[in-house]
Amino acid sequence: MYNSTKNSGGYIANTIVVPMIAVVLVSVVGIFGVMHWSARISDESAAHSQYRLIDGALQLMQNYMVKQQTGVVIWDEAFVEVNDPDPDEGWIFNNMMHWLFQNHGFSKSILVNRDLEVQQAYAQDYTIKWLSEDLLEELTPVVKRVRARYIISFKKTPSGLYSFVPQSSNSRQAIAETGIVALAGDPYLFSAAAVMPQIQSISPIRKPPAVLISLVPLRGEKLKEIAEMSRLQGLVLANLQNTRDGVGRFELLSPQKRSAGVVAWQTNQPGSQMLQRVNPFLALAAFMMAAVVIAVTIFTRQMTKRLARSEAKAVHASRHDALSGLPNRTRFHTLLNDTLRDGIQKDTKTAVVYIDLDHFKDINDTLGHSAGDKVIVAVGERLRRVIPDTGIVARISGDEFAMVIRDSKDDEWLEYILDQVQDEISRPIRIGSRELFASLSLGVAVAPRDGDDPDELLRKADIALYDAKANGRNRRSFFEPTMEHHVQSKDKMSRELRLALKNDELDLAYQPQTDTDAKRIVSVEALARWTKSDGTIVSPAQFIPVAEETGLINDLGLWVLNKACAKAHDWPGVTVSVNVSPNQFKHPRFVEKVMAILAANNLPPQRLELEVTESVFAGRNDSVLQALSRLKNLGVKVALDDFGSGYSSLSYLRRFPFDTLKIDRDFVSDMNGNPEAEAILVSIIQLGKALGMTIVAEGIETAEQIRFLQAHRCHRMQGFFISRPLTDKALGKFLDDFHGANSTGFGTDLSYQPLTAKG
Ligand code: C2E
Ligand code: CA
Ligand code: CA
């Protein structure tokens, strides 16, 4: 399950994180791409407009040349002189060609006559060689176009005279052809215009005109002018082949579309510049996006991990007990099912053990729930530690645990394991500064002997547990079919108990207590007995807890008190001890009722002793202590029962001045030559005496125990060795026999056999 949640976490990571990273990557790349693309577009459009700038500048310059030339070509004198059969070259030189150089810097000129012959050439630096065949060939079509245009545009004006009326509105342009040619590899701007008369002609004869071609080098002044007009940086005439990034190129073409050179400049690339400016920010943005993606990735990973963990936790929680971390009842059932099926397949035995923590209610009541919780945790840990690896330990409810032991070869082996379980639990449990001693009652059912259905096995283990508890705690029982008859459900038992109380099926047994010398019976303890109509005897260890749980204990307790007080008259001088449950004290008028019973039976309060266990201190119930004090003040004796069995704190002895301290029978039975147990016993006797209490040792079963207790001057002694609990009649006889037989000190020689009696 944990794995599958892990995978679902991975699935989430894959379905969310991976596409997200892809989207972010694609958008980053996309943004970069678009930026670069638009930068390039912007660069290109900038280059285009720069190109147009140069083109425009060149046009302007050429137009201006035409205008400068006009003064010389539209001039009657020039028209006459140029077309004269014997032209005055000197005049032409001075007034046209050289004049144009001096005034407008046209460093070269060519005059082509009406017969399309070069009539005269001018070079400012007198070089003759420049007038090459190539150049003439280049210019011939230009000259022809000028002549043709002149002839076409020679029209009759409204005044009846003839004149050159160009079709184009731009007259200067119309009379001239401009362009660029290369002279010895250097580009020159040229303007070619027809030489024409200023005045309108009276003759309609159209003759082709002479054409004056004026040239000016682009290099130098003109280039500077272009640079100024275009405001482009680093404008130069450049090598044709040389192309380079960031360098704009404008190819100068001759009329015949031959390259006349290249104008180059440092392009301004707004896109690239913008990119350069923006790039750091883009990089930063990309970096930040990457950071965000990484953060989100990490975050989602952690979230999915946390999700998987809490999912696993939830699953765990639904199957385990929160306090001990052990599997809970539901989980236990599933595990048991699997184990049993496994056992059947392998043909091996499986043991199911029900465990009940003895006196747990007392721990909770006297030390508080947090101490109780700690005990549960400690017991859980120890159980887990001590059972075989393949076994299962679960917490079923409050103080109930359950175990499954696989392959339990035989009962001896199982007993050995359970011995270990009980030994482990009996080690002291430290709670803060306190050491507690826990014990377990165990009920065992074994598959397939006791069945192979999980529910059936659990029921039988429960019955066995019930049996173990009924036989005194810290015990274990293996299920036996006969047990089933004895065990009843609580409901049924409480119903029957109520009836029994009504139908007088209850009775009292009385167990005598001797003095130190075992010569006199000084007291008897009244113990409830229930013999059902069918003859089965139910132990008070079984029905008293049920009576306490159902509230029946109040009536039952009063009945016992009344009966014990009534019988007390039969045994003058003997104190009657009656067990009282803490619940009875909760009844608001308990003290009055006790007094009423004493009065009704005419029994002095001094003859009655009430036995309470330390659980009366549970919940700091002051009203219980108040009731005890009132009873004590009225003369009733109060005994602390089972001292040392639970989690007794010596402080209880100070909280209430008990008259009597009854040492739990476990201490007496533990004694048998065990120096530690003996030491405890002795110190309890001494302590009780120091507090002025009467010390009673119960559960005495051997002569050695008697001897030991006598040696330490224990005040009163009770146990099977002296007598089992007896019926009232049997007790009367016992008292007679005992006092008769022991008039000379029967108890001291200890030679008698313990008496047995029905009870
Ligand atoms: P308890 O008050 O500790 O009573 C003594 C129990 O120890 C009695 O069991 C008695 O039969 C048994 N016992 C006495 N001597 C020996 C001995 O030498 N060895 C052994 N192994 N056991 C010995 P019983 O009669 O079964 O009573 C069990 C418990 O039931 C009593 O323990 C008491 O807590 C409760 N109980 C009995 N009668 C009443 C009653 O009328 N009212 C209340 N509230 N509780 C009662
Ligand atoms: Ca008792
Ligand atoms: Ca007792």
PDB file of N, CA and C and ligand atoms in Angstrom, residues 525 527 579 611 613 640-643 645 662-665 698-699 718, ligand 3:
ATOM      1  N   GLU A 525     -14.094 -13.028  57.904  1.00  0.00           N
ATOM      2  CA  GLU A 525     -14.386 -12.191  56.728  1.00  0.00           C
ATOM      3  C   GLU A 525     -15.571 -12.790  56.000  1.00  0.00           C
ATOM      4  N   LEU A 527     -17.732 -13.492  52.875  1.00  0.00           N
ATOM      5  CA  LEU A 527     -17.463 -13.531  51.429  1.00  0.00           C
ATOM      6  C   LEU A 527     -18.732 -13.997  50.719  1.00  0.00           C
ATOM      7  N   ASN A 579     -16.528  -6.886  52.849  1.00  0.00           N
ATOM      8  CA  ASN A 579     -15.909  -6.176  51.711  1.00  0.00           C
ATOM      9  C   ASN A 579     -16.877  -5.138  51.164  1.00  0.00           C
ATOM     10  N   GLU A 611     -13.879  -3.610  54.663  1.00  0.00           N
ATOM     11  CA  GLU A 611     -12.632  -3.749  53.886  1.00  0.00           C
ATOM     12  C   GLU A 611     -12.774  -2.990  52.568  1.00  0.00           C
ATOM     13  N   THR A 613     -10.485  -1.521  49.078  1.00  0.00           N
ATOM     14  CA  THR A 613      -9.192  -1.579  48.370  1.00  0.00           C
ATOM     15  C   THR A 613      -8.757  -0.153  48.050  1.00  0.00           C
ATOM     16  N   LEU A 640      -7.674  -1.612  55.010  1.00  0.00           N
ATOM     17  CA  LEU A 640      -7.203  -1.490  53.618  1.00  0.00           C
ATOM     18  C   LEU A 640      -6.869  -2.892  53.127  1.00  0.00           C
ATOM     19  N   ASP A 641      -7.653  -3.351  52.150  1.00  0.00           N
ATOM     20  CA  ASP A 641      -7.556  -4.738  51.658  1.00  0.00           C
ATOM     21  C   ASP A 641      -6.521  -4.841  50.538  1.00  0.00           C
ATOM     22  N   ASP A 642      -6.003  -6.044  50.365  1.00  0.00           N
ATOM     23  CA  ASP A 642      -5.109  -6.336  49.223  1.00  0.00           C
ATOM     24  C   ASP A 642      -3.931  -5.379  49.147  1.00  0.00           C
ATOM     25  N   PHE A 643      -3.389  -4.989  50.297  1.00  0.00           N
ATOM     26  CA  PHE A 643      -2.304  -4.014  50.264  1.00  0.00           C
ATOM     27  C   PHE A 643      -1.084  -4.604  49.534  1.00  0.00           C
ATOM     28  N   SER A 645      -1.046  -5.281  46.295  1.00  0.00           N
ATOM     29  CA  SER A 645      -1.392  -6.017  45.066  1.00  0.00           C
ATOM     30  C   SER A 645      -1.436  -5.074  43.875  1.00  0.00           C
ATOM     31  N   LYS A 662      -4.518  -5.152  55.388  1.00  0.00           N
ATOM     32  CA  LYS A 662      -4.506  -6.563  54.969  1.00  0.00           C
ATOM     33  C   LYS A 662      -3.473  -6.743  53.856  1.00  0.00           C
ATOM     34  N   ILE A 663      -2.436  -7.510  54.195  1.00  0.00           N
ATOM     35  CA  ILE A 663      -1.371  -7.726  53.210  1.00  0.00           C
ATOM     36  C   ILE A 663      -1.870  -8.700  52.159  1.00  0.00           C
ATOM     37  N   ASP A 664      -1.711  -8.340  50.924  1.00  0.00           N
ATOM     38  CA  ASP A 664      -2.237  -9.164  49.819  1.00  0.00           C
ATOM     39  C   ASP A 664      -1.641 -10.561  49.860  1.00  0.00           C
ATOM     40  N   ARG A 665      -2.466 -11.520  49.480  1.00  0.00           N
ATOM     41  CA  ARG A 665      -2.025 -12.901  49.615  1.00  0.00           C
ATOM     42  C   ARG A 665      -0.874 -13.249  48.674  1.00  0.00           C
ATOM     43  N   GLU A 698      -3.155 -12.441  54.706  1.00  0.00           N
ATOM     44  CA  GLU A 698      -4.156 -13.392  54.181  1.00  0.00           C
ATOM     45  C   GLU A 698      -3.513 -14.329  53.159  1.00  0.00           C
ATOM     46  N   GLY A 699      -4.225 -15.396  52.870  1.00  0.00           N
ATOM     47  CA  GLY A 699      -3.729 -16.350  51.880  1.00  0.00           C
ATOM     48  C   GLY A 699      -2.667 -17.292  52.445  1.00  0.00           C
ATOM     49  N   GLN A 718      -4.999 -15.243  58.201  1.00  0.00           N
ATOM     50  CA  GLN A 718      -6.177 -15.762  57.497  1.00  0.00           C
ATOM     51  C   GLN A 718      -5.682 -16.566  56.315  1.00  0.00           C
TER      52      GLN A 718
HETATM   53 CA    CA B   3      -7.921  -9.540  50.237  1.00  0.00          CA
END
